[in-house]
Phi, psi and omega in degrees: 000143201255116123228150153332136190292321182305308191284324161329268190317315159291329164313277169316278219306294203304314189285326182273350151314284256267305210297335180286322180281000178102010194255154196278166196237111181330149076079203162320308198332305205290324179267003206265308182281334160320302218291307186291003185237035184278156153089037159238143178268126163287100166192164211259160179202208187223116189302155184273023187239233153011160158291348194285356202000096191277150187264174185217155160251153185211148170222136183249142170202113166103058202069355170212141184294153208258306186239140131228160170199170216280168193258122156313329156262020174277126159307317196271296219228027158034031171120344184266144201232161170267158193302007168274313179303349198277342191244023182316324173297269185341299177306335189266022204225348179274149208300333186253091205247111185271112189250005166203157169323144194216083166309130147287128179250156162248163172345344187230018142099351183290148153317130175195118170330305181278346169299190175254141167300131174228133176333109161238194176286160179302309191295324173307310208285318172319315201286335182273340176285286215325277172356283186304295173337315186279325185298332174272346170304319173282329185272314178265339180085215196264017153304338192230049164240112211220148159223123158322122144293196200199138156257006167245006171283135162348158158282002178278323186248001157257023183209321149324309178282334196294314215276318194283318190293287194283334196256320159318259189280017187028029189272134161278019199275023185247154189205129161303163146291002178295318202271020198226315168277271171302320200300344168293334173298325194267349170310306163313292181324290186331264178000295191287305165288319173078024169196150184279161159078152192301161181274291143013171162196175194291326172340300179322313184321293169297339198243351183276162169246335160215122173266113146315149128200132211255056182077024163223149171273060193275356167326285160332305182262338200204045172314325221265305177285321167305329178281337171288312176304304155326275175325309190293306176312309187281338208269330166235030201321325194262328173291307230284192181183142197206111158249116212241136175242117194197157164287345181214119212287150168202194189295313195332297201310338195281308150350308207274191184253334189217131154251134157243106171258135209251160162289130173309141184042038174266347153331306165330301185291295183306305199296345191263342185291328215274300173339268202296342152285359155285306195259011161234345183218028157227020190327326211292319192305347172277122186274096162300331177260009167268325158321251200337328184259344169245012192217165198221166159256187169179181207222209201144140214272201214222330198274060213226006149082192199246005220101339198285194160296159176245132164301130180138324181311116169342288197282027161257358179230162346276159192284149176255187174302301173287355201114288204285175209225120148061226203280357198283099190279183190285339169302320189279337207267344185289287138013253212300318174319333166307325184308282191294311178222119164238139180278121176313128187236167204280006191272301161323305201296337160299323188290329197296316201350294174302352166248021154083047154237159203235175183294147154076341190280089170340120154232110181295115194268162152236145136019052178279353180089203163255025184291139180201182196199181186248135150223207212265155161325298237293325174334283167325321158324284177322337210253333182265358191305330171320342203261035176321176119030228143336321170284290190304333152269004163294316176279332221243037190256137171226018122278153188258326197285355202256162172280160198290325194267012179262342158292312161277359180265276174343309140332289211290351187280330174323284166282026113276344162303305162311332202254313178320110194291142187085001189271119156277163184231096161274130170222128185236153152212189185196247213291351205273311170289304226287324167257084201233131091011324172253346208299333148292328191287305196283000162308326214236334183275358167275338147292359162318272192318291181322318182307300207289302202287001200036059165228048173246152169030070169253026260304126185095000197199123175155155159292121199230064184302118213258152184244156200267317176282157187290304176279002194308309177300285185320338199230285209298287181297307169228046142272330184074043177272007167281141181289033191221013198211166274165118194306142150102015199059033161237155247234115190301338165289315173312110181303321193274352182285329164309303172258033168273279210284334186298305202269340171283281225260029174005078192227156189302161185282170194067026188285301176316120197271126193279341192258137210223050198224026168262119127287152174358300210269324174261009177264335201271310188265011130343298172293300181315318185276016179056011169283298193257147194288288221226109161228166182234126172259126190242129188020053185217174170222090178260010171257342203263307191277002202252131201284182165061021194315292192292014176283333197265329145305299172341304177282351168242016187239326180259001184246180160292093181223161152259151156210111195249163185237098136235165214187175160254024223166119178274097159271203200290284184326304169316322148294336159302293173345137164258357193226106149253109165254151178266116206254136161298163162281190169242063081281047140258353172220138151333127117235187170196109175277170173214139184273194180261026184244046191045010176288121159304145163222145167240166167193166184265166150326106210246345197177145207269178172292134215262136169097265218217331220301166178192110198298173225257336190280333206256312183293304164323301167328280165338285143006298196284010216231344165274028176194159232234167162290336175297302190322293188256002183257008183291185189269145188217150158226093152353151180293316178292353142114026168302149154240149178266134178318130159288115162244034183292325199293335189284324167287341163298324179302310177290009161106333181272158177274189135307334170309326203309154180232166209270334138359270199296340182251324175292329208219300213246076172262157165326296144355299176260338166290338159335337183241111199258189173269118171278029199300000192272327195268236137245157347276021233229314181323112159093007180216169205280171194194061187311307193250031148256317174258359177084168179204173171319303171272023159078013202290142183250139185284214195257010187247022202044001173260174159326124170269110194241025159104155203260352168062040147207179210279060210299348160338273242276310186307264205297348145324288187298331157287329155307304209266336167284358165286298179262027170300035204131009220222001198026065166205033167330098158221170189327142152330154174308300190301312157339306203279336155282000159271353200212156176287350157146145186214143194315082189297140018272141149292103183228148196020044168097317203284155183260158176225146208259313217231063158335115147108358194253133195282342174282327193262007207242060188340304185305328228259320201246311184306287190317306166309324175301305163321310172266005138076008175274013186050031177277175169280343193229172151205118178286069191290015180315187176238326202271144189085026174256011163226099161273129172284134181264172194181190175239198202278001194263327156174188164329112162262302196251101186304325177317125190307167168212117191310167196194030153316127183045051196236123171258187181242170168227117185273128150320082186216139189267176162257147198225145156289154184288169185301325176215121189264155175288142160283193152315281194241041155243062179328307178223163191291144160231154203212145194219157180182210194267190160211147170344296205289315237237160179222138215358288189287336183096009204283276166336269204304342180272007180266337199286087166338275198307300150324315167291313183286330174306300166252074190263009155232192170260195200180116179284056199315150169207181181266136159288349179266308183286341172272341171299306181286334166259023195031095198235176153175148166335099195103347184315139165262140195209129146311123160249116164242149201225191168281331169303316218168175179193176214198149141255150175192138166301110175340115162230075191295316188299322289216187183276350177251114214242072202285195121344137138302122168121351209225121172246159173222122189229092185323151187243015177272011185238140190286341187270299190258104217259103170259012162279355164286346169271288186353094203285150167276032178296163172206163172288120185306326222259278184282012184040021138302136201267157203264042206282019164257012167192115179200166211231162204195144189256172221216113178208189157255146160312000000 
């Protein structure tokens, strides 16, 4: 049989359509689509984009993929794919594709900050990390080494970089782009739960009577789950209910029966309004007697700043005459000046009110951590009496254009829905809580409202924060690639969580560095400040995703540093770079991600790595093989003047020399050769296996020689070591070999079956040992560990420091609403709020390579109200400015479009690189998770 590529596909296309809904397949059709697939392999995987983590089919044939289409045995996305997923193939395919190490030079082949990049060998570049690593090492110790992390790195190549980072260089300075997404959830998840990641599962969808979402688009960003939503919705259109909460209308909104658009950051306020109307004018709706046995309230202080820089910080001084400050002009310094004292405005001074501030009142902030306490209802009481009504729409109405009292009806139907007994409730959100200036607290107020109604870890009900990365769960949060953390929820400050993970990677005790405190945001200003020497961006754009950006190029292109990228695709970082290396993709490798409902998935190789390219578990390895326990284990004294322990001698006692190279004790230990390589078996059988057997092309390692593989299964090792930190810990997960047998299953894992409902004694073995244990006969036990003895006080603070044991107890937090550090003015009028769009996925490095996503979305586009371009003499196509005090941008006028903002209000997506708007952007954060705040900051409007 003859076919046409046009006719091949529509074929193929037609049939695997038919076959996802279930429809009989003609016939010819069937034999049509045979004929075109023949001599292709077929196996499943986990697509590279979202949280949402969709299974996939991929068919390879003559090395490369041929197809992909959604998996029909996938649970999370049941044959379907979003139109990103359909090109899952495509990316890994595009023409300036980085296919060998890329040095900055001068004419005579050296190194030079200022040169141009030229091709060198795998081993030149090692040699130039080495080189640099030891000049920061020397200067900074192991403060002044930082790597960008990933929530899309593998769990293999994030429990890689972790062991060379914390247990190698003993540095914590590696932070995800995770920490720009999730960390305020995990903060939240920490505070409340006391163990990170939802309690929930994608299920509630189907089993709820109302979706909430909270500052997420998920039509867009979580298409897959919206069509679930969509489904659920169409299937009871008069029970069900869909409500979209947002600053701005976008497709969520085309769904729901009530849109509310609210003012950045009032969120605060409406989750306190839902309170109080539970507890002053529903008492009966509270199940006190599930309160009394799991929950507790408690409070935190208030006067905690935004994130920002602090005075005193090297590039803040010296302070001048105009205002401005160190590398700082005086416009950022109007900003930043908010961090140490902000004045009480009158939009605030009610919420303050219980804590004895007034309208007009400075308040000085300081540092607080994560300190919080316990106190009485009745406190809390005291603490939601401000939100009426009234007050919360006065502040939290975000159309200008809308009536106040058609807004204040909208509320109150909200908090009845939430309130109405026998009514489940699902409420998600993702950036919108989570890229907060506030970003733990309302995190944390939504399990209030859930709590008081007992509609948490319910089938159909709970607060359910959706993850933005394929891995941000798997890898970043419980591999523990935050610079504060540990695989499993354990904590680099904790001693015994230290020499928990020091006897797993049997490396001497005291190795593990206790401070734990470049995040994301202090490694970019770190850098600024001459601490770190040497940083590596690893399956990121960290010069491109990072606000204030052009304070963070600047500092990496002029000061003394190294800075290496690797990637598959020369973005902005890579251009920043004095180093580019080319990372396999992912199905150029072994892996495995976890979504945001905990499921793992894994998948093999499919085809090898195009050029040179070599995955990042490969780079790290290598890496690790130039440097010895003499190198990195002496005595260091830290900037806070902790010191770190000489622990040569303790290792020479465990059997290594000095000689040992962290090679032989991290990755090719006794240990890890137990799993051997297996080409005869299942899963290892009939497929490439790059960094165990070497591959065809012959690519030379970091020794100029042929790399013919580390010769065991290094996969199946740093899984499995990685999965024994949770293991009895209730972060139970499967064998390796399982996880290729099944579409990804629900952690914790107990005796094979996976749990769908955490903390609920019926679905949750931990969740039923414990309640058996703490004898209180309830139905859930929040069994976290962290955070479970609290000093008790009131909302103003600690009266009794004595601890009080909170077993298997969650919490309900006191947290106000604050305004953010910079609101629009005189003369920065309006807000800008910035995110994704449908086609494209975050820097755009992929997805603009993808022909059919670029013509769909080939810019970024400054959606605005028609009213407000009218007003700033605009119009539809127009090129225009957004300037903010940081920095500015053009980007073309869009009134029509799909993204519908408010007057006062722009919204500009951050995934094109020409428009680069993380240079307006403020570098603000949640003080707790130090997540940066990229929905509001303020900025004026003009023509081009």
């Amino acid at each position: 049989m003859s076919l046409s590529r046009r006719e091949f596909l529509k074929s193929s296309a037609a049939a695997s359509a038919a076959a996802a809904i279930g429809m009989n397949v003609p016939s010819e059709l069937e034999a049509s689509a045979n004929a075109a697939e023949a001599g292709w392999r077929w196996d499943k995987a986990a697509c590279r984009f979202c949280g949402t983590g969709c299974g996939i089919m991929m068919a390879t044939k003559n090395g490369k993929i041929v197809a992909v289409k959604g998996d029909p045995a996938a649970p999370v996305n049941r044959g379907l794919n979003c139109i990103k997923g359909y090109f899952n193939a495509k990316i890994m395919y595009g023409a300036d594709r980085l296919t060998q190490p890329l040095l900055r030079v001068d004419a005579n082949g050296n190194f030079d900050k200022k040169g141009k990049f030229a091709p060198v060998s795998w081993k030149r570049a090692f040699d130039e990390m080495e080189i640099h690593i030891r000049k920061a090492l020397k200067a900074s110790g192991p403060e002044g080494v930082a790597v960008f992390a990933s929530g899309q790195y593998t769990v293999m190549e994030g429990y890689a970089a972790q062991k060379m980072m914390k247990g190698g260089f003993r540095s914590n300075a590696i932070d995800p782009n995770a920490r720009h997404c999730m960390a305020s959830a995990v903060v939240g998840f920490y505070q409340t739960f006391g163990i990170d990641e939802p309690s929930g599962c994608y299920d509630d969808i189907e089993l709820t009577d109302t979706v909430v979402s909270w500052g997420s688009n998920m039509a867009e960003m979580h298409p897959i789950l919206w069509s679930r939503v969509t489904d659920r919705k169409l299937s009871d259109p008069d029970r069900v209910k869909v409500i979209n909460m947002s600053t701005y209308r976008h497709r969520t909104s085309d769904l729901a029966d009530i849109e509310i658009i609210f003012s950045p950051s009032t969120d605060l306020a409406m989750w306190n309004y839902i309170a109080r109307e539970i507890v002053y004018n529903n008492p009966d709706a509270i199940d006190w007697d599930f309160l009394k046995k799991n929950i507790i309230f408690a409070a935190s202080p208030v006067n905690m700043g935004y994130g920002m820089r602090r005075a005193g910080e090297k590039s803040l001084t010296p302070v001048r005459p105009d205002g401005s400050a160190g590398k700082y002009s005086a416009k950022e310094m109007e900003t930043i000046n908010h961090e140490m004292v902000h004045k009480v405005s009158a939009k605030e001074a009610p919420a303050l009110e219980p804590y004895g501030y007034k309208e007009g009142d400075d308040m000085v902030n300081k540092p607080a951590g994560l300190k919080h306490w316990e106190i009485s209802f009745e406190e809390y009481k005291k603490f939601l009496a401000p939100y009426t009504l009234d007050y919360v729409a006065k502040i939290a109405k975000g159309d200008p254009d809308e009536p106040l009292e058609q807004f204040k009806e909208k509320l109150q139907t909200l908090a009845n829905l939430y309130i109405e007994k026998g009514r489940k409730v699902v409420s998600f959100w993702t950036m919108g809580m989570n890229q907060h200036t506030r970003g733990t607290w309302v995190n944390t107020l939504s399990y209030n409202v859930h709590f008081m109604l007992n509609k948490q870890a319910l089938p159909g009900s709970g607060a359910f924060s959706l993850t933005g990365q394929p891995s941000a769960c798997g890898t970043a949060r419980e591999v523990g690639t935050f610079c504060h953390r540990l695989p499993a929820d354990l904590m680099v400050k904790n001693p015994k969580h230290r020499a928990i993970t020091e006897k797993k990677w049997h490396i001497p005790n005291g190795t593990l560095n206790p401070v734990g405190n470049q995040h994301i945001m202090k490694i970019h200003r770190d850098i600024e400040d001459g601490v770190v020497k040497f940083a590596w961006v690893n399956v990121c754009n960290a010069y491109q995703d990072s606000a204030s950006a052009k304070h963070w190029i600047k500092a990496a292109r002029t000061m003394d540093n190294f800075i290496v990228t690797s990637d598959g695709y020369p973005g902005i970082s890579a251009m920043v770079s004095d180093l580019v290396l080319p990372s396999a993709m992912i199905y150029e490798k072994w892996g495995a991600y976890g979504n945001a409902e905990r499921r793992t998935q894994h998948w093999r190789q499919q085809v090898l790595p195009v050029g040179n390219a070599m995955s990042d578990t490969w780079q790290w390895v290598e890496l690790s093989k130039r440097f010895t326990v003499e190198d990195l284990w002496g005595p260091y004294t830290l900037r806070n003047g902790v010191k770190l322990a000489d622990v040569r001698a303790e290792a020479e006692k465990m059997g290594y020399s000095k000689d040992t190279t962290m090679f032989e004790i991290l990755y090719a230990n006794e240990r890890a050769k137990s799993y051997k390589v297996d080409l005869d078996s299942f899963p290892q059988k009939g497929y490439d296996n790059t960094e165990c057997i070497g591959d065809s092309r012959n690519v030379k390692g970091e020794n100029g020689e042929v790399f013919k593989g580390y010769g065991f299964m290094i996969h199946e090792y740093l899984f499995e070591e990685y999965a024994s930190f949770g293991r009895g810990h209730g972060h139970d997960l499967a064998p390796f070999t399982t996880y290729h047998k099944v579409r990804g299953l629900k952690w914790p894992v107990v005796d094979g079956k996976e749990t769908s409902w955490r903390f609920n004694v019926k679905y949750d073995p931990y969740a039923a040992y414990h309640a058996k244990e703490n004898g209180r006969g309830s139905t859930h036990a929040f069994y976290g560990p962290l955070a479970k003895a609290l000093s008790q006080g009131n909302l103003l603070g600690i009266t009794d420091k004595k601890k009080k044991p909170l077993t298997d107890k969650a919490k309900i937090f006191a947290r106000p609403y604050m305004d953010p550090p910079e609101m629009p003015d005189e003369e920065y009028d309006t807000w800008l709020c910035t995110g994704r769009v449908l086609e494209h996925w975050h820097s755009g490095t992929m997805t603009m390579r993808v022909p059919e996503l670029f013509r769909a979305v080939p810019e970024a586009l400054c959606y605005m109200n028609p009213k407000t371009a009218e007003e700033k003499g605009l119009k539809q196509g127009d090129l225009c400015w957004v300037e903010s005090r940081r920095g500015k941008v053009k980007a073309h006028v869009e009134t029509r479009g799909r993204n519908r903002p408010p007057r006062g209000l722009v919204f500009v997506p951050w995934f094109d690189e020409k428009v680069f708007i993380n240079k307006v952007c403020l570098d603000a954060t949640c003080p707790q998770s130090k997540q940066t705040d990229y929905k509001k900051c303020a900025v004026k409007i003009y023509k081009a």
